Coordinates of C-alpha atoms and ligand atoms in Angstrom, one line a residue:
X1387 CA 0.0 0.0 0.0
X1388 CA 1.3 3.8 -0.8
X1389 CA 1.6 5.7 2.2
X1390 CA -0.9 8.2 1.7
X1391 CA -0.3 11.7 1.9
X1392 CA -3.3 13.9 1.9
X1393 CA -3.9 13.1 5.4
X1394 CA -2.5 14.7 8.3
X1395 CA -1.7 13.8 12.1
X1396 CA -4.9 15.4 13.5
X1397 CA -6.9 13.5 10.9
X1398 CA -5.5 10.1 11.8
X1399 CA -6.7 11.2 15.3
X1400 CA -9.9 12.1 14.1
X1401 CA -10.0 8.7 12.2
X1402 CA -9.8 6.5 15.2
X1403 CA -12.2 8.7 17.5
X1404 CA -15.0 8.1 14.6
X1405 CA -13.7 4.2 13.9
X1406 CA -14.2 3.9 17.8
X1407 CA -17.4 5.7 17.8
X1408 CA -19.0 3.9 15.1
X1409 CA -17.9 1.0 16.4
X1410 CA -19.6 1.3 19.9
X1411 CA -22.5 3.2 18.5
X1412 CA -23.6 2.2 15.3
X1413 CA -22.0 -1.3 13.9
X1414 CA -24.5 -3.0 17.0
X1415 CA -27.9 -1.1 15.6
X1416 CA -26.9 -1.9 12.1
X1417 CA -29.0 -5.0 11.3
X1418 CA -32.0 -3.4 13.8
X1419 CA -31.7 0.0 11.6
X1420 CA -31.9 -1.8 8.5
X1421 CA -34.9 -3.7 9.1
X1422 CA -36.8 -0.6 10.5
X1423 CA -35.3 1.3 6.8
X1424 CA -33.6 3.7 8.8
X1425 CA -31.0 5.1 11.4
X1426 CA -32.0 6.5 14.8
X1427 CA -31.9 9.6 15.5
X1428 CA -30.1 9.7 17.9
X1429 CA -27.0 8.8 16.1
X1430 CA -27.3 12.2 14.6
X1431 CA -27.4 13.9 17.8
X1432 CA -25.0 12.0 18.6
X1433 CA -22.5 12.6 15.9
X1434 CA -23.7 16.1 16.3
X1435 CA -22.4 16.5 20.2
X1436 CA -18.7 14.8 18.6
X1437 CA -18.0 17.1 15.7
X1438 CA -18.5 15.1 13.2
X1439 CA -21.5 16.7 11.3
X1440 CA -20.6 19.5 8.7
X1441 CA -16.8 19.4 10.3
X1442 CA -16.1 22.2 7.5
X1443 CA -18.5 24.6 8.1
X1444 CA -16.2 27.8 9.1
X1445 CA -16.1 28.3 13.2
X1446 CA -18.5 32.4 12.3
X1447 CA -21.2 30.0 10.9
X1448 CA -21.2 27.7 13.9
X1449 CA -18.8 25.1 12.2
X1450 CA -14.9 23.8 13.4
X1451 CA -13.6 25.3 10.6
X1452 CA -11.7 22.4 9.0
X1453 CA -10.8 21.8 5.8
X1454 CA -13.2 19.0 3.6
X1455 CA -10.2 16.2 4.7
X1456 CA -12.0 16.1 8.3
X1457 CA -15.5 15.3 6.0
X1458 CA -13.3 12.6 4.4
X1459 CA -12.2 10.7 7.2
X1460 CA -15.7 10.4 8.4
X1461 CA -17.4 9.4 5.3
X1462 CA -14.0 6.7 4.8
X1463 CA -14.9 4.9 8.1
X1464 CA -18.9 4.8 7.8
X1465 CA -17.7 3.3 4.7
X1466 CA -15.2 0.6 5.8
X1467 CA -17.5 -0.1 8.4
X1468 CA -20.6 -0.9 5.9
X1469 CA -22.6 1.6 7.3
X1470 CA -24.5 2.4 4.2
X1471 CA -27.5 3.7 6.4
X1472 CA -25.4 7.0 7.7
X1473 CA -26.4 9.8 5.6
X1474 CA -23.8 12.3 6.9
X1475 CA -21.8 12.3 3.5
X1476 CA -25.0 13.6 2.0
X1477 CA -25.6 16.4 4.9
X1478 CA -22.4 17.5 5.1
X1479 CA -20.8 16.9 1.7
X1480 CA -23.5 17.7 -0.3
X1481 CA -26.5 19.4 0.7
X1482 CA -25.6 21.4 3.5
X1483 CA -22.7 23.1 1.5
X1484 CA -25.7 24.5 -0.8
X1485 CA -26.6 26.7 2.5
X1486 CA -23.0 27.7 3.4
X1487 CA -22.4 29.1 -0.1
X1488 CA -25.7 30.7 -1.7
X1489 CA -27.8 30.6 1.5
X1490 CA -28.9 33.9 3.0
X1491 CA -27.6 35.2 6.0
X1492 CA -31.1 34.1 7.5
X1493 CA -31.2 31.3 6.3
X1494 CA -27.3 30.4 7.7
X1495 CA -28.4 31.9 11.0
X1496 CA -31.7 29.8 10.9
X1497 CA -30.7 26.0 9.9
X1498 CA -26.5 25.7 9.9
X1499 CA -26.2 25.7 14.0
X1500 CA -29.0 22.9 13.3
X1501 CA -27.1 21.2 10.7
X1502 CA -24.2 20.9 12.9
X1503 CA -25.5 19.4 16.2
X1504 CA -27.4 17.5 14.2
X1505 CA -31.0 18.6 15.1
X1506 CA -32.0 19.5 11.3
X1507 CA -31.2 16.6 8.7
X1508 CA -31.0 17.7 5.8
X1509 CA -31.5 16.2 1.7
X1510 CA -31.3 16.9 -1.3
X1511 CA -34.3 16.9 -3.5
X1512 CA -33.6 17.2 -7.2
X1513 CA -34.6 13.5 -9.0
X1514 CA -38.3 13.3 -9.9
X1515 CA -40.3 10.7 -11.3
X1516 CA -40.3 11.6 -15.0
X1517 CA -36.4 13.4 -14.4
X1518 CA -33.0 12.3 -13.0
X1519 CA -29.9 12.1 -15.3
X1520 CA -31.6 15.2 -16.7
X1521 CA -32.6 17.6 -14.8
X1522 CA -33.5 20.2 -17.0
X1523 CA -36.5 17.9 -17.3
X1524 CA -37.9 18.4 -13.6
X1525 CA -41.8 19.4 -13.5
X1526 CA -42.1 20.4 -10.1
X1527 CA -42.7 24.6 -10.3
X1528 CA -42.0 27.5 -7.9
X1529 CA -44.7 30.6 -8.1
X1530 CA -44.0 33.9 -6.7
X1531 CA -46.6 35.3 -4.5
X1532 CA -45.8 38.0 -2.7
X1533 CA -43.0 37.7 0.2
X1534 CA -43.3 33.6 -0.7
X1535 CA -42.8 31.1 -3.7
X1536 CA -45.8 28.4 -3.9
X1537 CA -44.0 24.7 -4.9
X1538 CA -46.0 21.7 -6.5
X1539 CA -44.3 18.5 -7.1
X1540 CA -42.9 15.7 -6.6
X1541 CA -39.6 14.2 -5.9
X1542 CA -38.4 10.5 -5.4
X1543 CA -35.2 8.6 -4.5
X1544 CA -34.3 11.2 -2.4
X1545 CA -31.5 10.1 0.8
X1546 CA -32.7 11.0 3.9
X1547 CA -36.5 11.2 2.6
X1548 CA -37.8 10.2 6.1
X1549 CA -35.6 11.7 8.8
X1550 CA -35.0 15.1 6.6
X1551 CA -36.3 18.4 8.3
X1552 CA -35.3 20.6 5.6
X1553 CA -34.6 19.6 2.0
X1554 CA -32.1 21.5 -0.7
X1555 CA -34.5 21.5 -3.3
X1556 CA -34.7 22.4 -7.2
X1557 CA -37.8 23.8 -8.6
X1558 CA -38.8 25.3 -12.3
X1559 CA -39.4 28.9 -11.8
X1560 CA -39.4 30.0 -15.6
X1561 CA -40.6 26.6 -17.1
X1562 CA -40.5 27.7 -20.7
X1563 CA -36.5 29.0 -20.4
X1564 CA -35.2 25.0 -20.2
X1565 CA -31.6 25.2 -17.0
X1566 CA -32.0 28.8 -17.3
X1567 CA -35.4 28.5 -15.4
X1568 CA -34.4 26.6 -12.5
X1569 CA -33.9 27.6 -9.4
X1570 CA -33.3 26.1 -5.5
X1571 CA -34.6 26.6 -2.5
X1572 CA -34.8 25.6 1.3
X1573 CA -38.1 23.9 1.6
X1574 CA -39.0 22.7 5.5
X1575 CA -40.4 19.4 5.5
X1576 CA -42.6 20.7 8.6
X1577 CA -44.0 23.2 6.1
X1578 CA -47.7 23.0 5.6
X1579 CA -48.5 20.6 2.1
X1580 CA -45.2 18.9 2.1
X1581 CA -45.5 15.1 2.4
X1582 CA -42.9 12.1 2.5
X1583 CA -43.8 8.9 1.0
X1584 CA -43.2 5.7 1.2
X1585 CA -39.7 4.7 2.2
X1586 CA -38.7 3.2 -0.8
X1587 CA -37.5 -1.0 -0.5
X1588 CA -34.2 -1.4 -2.1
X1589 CA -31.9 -3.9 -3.1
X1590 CA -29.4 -2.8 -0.8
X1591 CA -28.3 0.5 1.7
X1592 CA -31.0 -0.8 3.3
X1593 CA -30.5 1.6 6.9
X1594 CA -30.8 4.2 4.7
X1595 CA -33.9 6.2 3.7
X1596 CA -34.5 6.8 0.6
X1597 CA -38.0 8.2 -0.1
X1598 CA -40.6 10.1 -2.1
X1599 CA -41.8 13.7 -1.3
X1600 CA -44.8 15.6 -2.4
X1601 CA -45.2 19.5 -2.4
X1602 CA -48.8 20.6 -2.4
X1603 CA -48.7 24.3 -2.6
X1604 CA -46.3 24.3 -0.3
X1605 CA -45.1 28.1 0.3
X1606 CA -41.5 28.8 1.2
X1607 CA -40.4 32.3 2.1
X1608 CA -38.1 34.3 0.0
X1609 CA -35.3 34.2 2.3
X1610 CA -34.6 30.6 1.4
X1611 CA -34.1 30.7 -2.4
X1612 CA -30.7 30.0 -2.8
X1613 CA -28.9 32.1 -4.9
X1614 CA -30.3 33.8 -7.6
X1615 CA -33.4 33.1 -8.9
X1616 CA -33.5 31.1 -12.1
X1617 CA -29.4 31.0 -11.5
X1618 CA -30.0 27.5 -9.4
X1619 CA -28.9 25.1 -12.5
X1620 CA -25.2 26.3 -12.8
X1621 CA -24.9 26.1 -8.6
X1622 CA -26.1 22.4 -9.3
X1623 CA -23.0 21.6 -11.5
X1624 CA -20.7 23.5 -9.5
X1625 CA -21.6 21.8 -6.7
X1626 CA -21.9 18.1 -8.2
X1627 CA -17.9 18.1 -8.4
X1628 CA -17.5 17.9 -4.2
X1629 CA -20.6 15.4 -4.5
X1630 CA -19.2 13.0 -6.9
X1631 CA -15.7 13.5 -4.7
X1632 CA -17.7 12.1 -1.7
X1633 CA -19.1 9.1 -3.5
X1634 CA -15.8 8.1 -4.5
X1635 CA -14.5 8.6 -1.2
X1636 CA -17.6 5.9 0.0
X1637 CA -16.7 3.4 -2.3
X1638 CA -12.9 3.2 -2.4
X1639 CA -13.1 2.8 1.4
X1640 CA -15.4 0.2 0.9
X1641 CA -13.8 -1.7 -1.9
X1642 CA -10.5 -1.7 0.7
X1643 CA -12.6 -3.0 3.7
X1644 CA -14.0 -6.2 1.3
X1645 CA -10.6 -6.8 0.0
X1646 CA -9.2 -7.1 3.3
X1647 CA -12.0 -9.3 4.7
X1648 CA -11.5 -11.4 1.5
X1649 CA -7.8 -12.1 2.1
X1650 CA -8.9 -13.1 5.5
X1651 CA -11.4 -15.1 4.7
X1652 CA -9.4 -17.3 1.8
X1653 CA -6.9 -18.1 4.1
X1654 CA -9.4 -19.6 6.2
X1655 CA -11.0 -21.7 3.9
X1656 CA -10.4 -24.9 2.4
X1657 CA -11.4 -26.9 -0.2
X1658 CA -9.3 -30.2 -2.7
X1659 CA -7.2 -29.9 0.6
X1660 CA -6.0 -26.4 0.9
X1661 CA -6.5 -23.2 1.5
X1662 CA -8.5 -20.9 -1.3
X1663 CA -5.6 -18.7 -0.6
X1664 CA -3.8 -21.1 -2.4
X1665 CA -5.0 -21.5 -5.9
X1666 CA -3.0 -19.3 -8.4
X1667 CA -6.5 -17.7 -9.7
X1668 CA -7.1 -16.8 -5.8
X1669 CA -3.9 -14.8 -5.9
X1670 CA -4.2 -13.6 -9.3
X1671 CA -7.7 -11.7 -9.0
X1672 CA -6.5 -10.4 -5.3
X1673 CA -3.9 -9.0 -7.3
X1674 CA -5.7 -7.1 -9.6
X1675 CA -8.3 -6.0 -7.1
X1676 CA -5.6 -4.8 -5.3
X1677 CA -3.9 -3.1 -7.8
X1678 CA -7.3 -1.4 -9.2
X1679 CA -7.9 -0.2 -5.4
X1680 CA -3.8 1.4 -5.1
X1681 CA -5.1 3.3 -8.7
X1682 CA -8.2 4.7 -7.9
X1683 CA -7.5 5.9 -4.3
X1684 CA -3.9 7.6 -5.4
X1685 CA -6.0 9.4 -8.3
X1686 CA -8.6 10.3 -5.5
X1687 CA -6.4 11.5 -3.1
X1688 CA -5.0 13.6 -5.6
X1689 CA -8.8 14.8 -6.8
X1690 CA -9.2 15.6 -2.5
X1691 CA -6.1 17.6 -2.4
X1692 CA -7.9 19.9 -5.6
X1693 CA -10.8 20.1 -3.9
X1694 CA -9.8 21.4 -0.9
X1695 CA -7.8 24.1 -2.9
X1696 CA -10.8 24.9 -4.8
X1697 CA -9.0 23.7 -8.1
X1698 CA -11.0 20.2 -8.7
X1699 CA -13.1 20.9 -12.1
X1700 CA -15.8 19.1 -13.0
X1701 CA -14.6 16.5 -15.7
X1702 CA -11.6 15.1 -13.1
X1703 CA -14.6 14.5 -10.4
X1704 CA -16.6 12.6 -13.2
X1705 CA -13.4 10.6 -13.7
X1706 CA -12.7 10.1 -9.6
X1707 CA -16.3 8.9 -9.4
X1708 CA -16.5 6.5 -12.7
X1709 CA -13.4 5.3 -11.5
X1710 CA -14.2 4.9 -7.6
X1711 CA -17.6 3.3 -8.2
X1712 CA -16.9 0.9 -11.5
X1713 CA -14.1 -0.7 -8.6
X1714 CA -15.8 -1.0 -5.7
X1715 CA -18.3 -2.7 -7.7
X1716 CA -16.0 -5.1 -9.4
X1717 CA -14.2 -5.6 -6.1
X1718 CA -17.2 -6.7 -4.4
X1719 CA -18.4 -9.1 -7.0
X1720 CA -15.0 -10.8 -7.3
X1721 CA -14.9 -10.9 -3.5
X1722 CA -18.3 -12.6 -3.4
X1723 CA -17.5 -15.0 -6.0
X1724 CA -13.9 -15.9 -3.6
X1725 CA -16.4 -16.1 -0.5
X1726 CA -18.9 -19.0 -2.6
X1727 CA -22.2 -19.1 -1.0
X1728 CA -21.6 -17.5 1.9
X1729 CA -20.5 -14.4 -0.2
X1730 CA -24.7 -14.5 -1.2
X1731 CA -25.5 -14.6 2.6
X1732 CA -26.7 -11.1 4.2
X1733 CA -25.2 -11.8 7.4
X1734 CA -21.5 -11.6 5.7
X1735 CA -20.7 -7.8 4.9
X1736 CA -19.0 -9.0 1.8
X1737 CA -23.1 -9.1 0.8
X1738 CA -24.0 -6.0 2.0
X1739 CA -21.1 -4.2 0.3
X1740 CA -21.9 -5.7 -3.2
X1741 CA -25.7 -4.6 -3.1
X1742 CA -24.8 -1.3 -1.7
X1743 CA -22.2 -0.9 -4.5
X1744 CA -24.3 -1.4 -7.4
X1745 CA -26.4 1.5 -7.1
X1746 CA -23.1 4.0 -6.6
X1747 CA -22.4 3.2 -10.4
X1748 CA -26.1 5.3 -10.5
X1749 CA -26.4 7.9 -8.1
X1750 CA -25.0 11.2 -7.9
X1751 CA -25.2 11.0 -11.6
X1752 CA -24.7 7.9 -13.4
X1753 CA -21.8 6.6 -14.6
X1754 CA -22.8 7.1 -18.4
X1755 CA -23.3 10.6 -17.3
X1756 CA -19.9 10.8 -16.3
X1757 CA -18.7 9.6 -19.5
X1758 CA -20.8 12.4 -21.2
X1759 CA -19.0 14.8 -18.8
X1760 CA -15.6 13.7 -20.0
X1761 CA -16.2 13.0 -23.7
X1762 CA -17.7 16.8 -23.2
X1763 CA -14.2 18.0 -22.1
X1764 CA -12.0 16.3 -24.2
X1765 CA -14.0 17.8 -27.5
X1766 CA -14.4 21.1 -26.1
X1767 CA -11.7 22.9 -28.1
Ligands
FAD1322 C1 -30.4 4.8 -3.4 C2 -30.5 6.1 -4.2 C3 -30.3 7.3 -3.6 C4 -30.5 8.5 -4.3 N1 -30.4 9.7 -3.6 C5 -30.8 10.8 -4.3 C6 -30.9 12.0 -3.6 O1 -30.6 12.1 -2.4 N2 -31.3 13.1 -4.2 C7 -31.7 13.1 -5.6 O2 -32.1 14.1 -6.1 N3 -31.6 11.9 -6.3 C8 -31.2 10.8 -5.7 N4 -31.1 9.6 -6.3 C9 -31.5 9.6 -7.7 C10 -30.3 9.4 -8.7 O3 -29.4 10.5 -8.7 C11 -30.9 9.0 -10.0 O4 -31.4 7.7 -9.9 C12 -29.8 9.0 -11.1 O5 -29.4 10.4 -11.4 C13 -30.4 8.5 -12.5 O6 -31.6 9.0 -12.8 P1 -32.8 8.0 -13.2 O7 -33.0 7.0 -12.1 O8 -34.0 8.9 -13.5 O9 -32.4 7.3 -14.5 P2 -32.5 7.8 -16.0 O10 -32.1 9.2 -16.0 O11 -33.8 7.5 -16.5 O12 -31.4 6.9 -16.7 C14 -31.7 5.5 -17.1 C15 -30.4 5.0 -17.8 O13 -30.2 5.8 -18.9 C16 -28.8 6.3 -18.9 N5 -28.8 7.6 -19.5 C17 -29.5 8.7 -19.2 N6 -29.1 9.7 -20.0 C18 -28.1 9.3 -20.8 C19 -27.3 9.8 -21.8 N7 -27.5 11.1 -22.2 N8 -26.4 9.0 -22.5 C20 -26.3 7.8 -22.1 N9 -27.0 7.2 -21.1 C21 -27.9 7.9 -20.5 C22 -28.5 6.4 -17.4 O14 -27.1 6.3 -17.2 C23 -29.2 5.1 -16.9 O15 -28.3 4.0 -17.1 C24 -30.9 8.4 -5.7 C25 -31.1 7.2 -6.3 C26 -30.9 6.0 -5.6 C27 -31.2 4.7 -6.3

């Protein structure tokens, strides 16, 4: 393994405080949380009382005023740990950061402190029924009226559907002028017509919820458009680069934690009267797993170190997040197929990992989206 070098002391310290934490506090709810279809709450607050919710919020807006390593750490071990459930990554990575940098200063004042100790959850609402690679396609609309905008719509798929109390949420405000009619707002799931569904059943992340939402006239005050109005499309790309980083993050920690359970596990086993360890193809696809893992995670670190000085552009996070994601996946189906049956038993994380990997190659944008984004950059000149 390559030392890795984006890391610092104080973030190996932070590593094991959240490895510990999680391990006390979350790996013994895990199977519990997965067959109510969500985490407690109390694991927020939890996480909220340690530091480990929005850890790069500056210290004026409430935060500890780290750098998006400290984010990195924590996401790494909920992912080595398999705990697909934990939607911090999307609070603090993602939807959050939409408040820090185009929210109001009433809106900051209002729902960061929240966001940090962990008593607002937060979302991010742009997928619809009829929309989600492209979402110049949404249908849900935002109507001025007066000191308010009135939403209709719907949304679906959307992480942290059930626990969210406020959702970062993208709305057509000049229908007929295509991404130069969209714009996003702060919509409180307590607001009057808002309405989760059902929490969706899925083949895997099955801790997490992941739900519909309905907006029925739903009226959200000015203060919490983010942005400028009809200006929301262009904060969406800009902000899908740090989103795509985070999913990437997820699954090469994950891909690492399956490879190292599989070299435990085939050294265990036996069968034609030695160890699985033992047969050359064992060693040979353990090799290449390994060597696709060392690839990916040195080209991520490098994408983290751009990202924290605000120099990661959008085609390089496609490529950290087709990369990250196409791995993970092909790590945990290998390792399945060197665990036998037991790899196809939910009680053996090796499982877990592989369904929870499959949908990475699709969220956050797909993976043929990401090849659009590169193809894009390679022609533009
Ligand atoms: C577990 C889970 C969690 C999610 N969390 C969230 C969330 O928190 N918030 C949120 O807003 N959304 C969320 N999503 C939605 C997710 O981002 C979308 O599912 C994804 O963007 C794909 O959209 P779609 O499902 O509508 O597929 P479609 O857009 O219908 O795509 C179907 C297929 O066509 C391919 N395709 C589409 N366009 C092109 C093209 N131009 N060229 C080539 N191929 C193309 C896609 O790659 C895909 O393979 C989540 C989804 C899941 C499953």
């Amino acid at each position: 393994m390559i030392p890795r070098t984006v890391f610092e002391e104080d973030h190996e310290i932070l590593r094991r405080s959240v490895r510990e934490f999680l391990l006390e506090e979350a790996v013994p709810h895990n199977d519990r949380w997965e067959e109510q279809g969500q985490v407690d709450r109390k694991i927020w607050l939890q996480a909220g009382e340690m530091g480990l919710l929005c850890p790069d919020l500056p210290e004026d807006l409430g935060g500890l005023g780290l750098d998006f390593r400290a984010n990195a750490v924590v996401n790494e071990e909920i992912w080595r740990l398999g705990l697909s459930g934990i939607g911090w990554p999307l609070h603090s990575d993602i939807a959050a950061p939409y408040i820090t940098r185009y929210g109001t200063d009433e809106a900051k004042a209002e729902y960061l402190p929240g966001c940090v100790s962990g008593e607002i959850i937060t979302a991010l609402g742009l997928t619809e029924p009829g929309a989600g690679s492209d979402l110049q396609g949404i249908s849900t609309t935002a109507v001025e009226d007066g000191d308010h905008f009135v939403l209709n719509g719907s949304k679906t798929f959307i992480t942290n559907g059930q626990l969210s109390d406020l959702v970062v949420l993208a709305a057509k405000t000049d229908p007929a002028a295509g991404a130069k009619g969209i714009s996003v707002f702060l919509v409180e799931t307590a607001s009057d017509g808002f309405t989760k569904g059902t929490n969706l059943k899925k083949v895997g992340m099955k801790a997490q919820d992941t739900s519909e939402q309905f907006l029925v006239d739903v009226r959200v005050p000015k203060r919490n458009l983010l942005g400028q109005l009809n200006a929301g499309f262009g904060y969406l790309m800009s902000e899908l680069a740090q989103e795509r980083i985070s999913v990437a993050l997820g699954a090469v920690a994950g891909a690492e934690a399956v490879l190292e359970q599989t070299v435990a596990y085939v050294q265990e086993r036996k069968a034609f009267g030695k160890t699985i360890a033992a047969f050359q193809n064992t060693q040979f696809k353990l090799a290449e797993m390994d060597t696709d893992i060392s690839l990916a995670r040195t080209f991520l670190d490098r994408c983290l170190e751009l990202l924290v000085a605000g120099k990661l552009d959008a085609a390089t996070a496609a490529k950290a997040k087709l990369s990250a994601t196409e791995v993970y996946h092909r790590v945990c189906d290998e390792c399945v197929q060197l665990f036998g049956g037991y790899g196809y038993m939910w009680e053996y994380p090796v499982a877990r990992a592989w369904a929870d990997s499959r949908v990475q190659r699709i969220y956050a944008g797909s993976n043929e989206v990401m090849k659009l984004i590169i193809g894009r950059d390679l022609l533009k000149g």
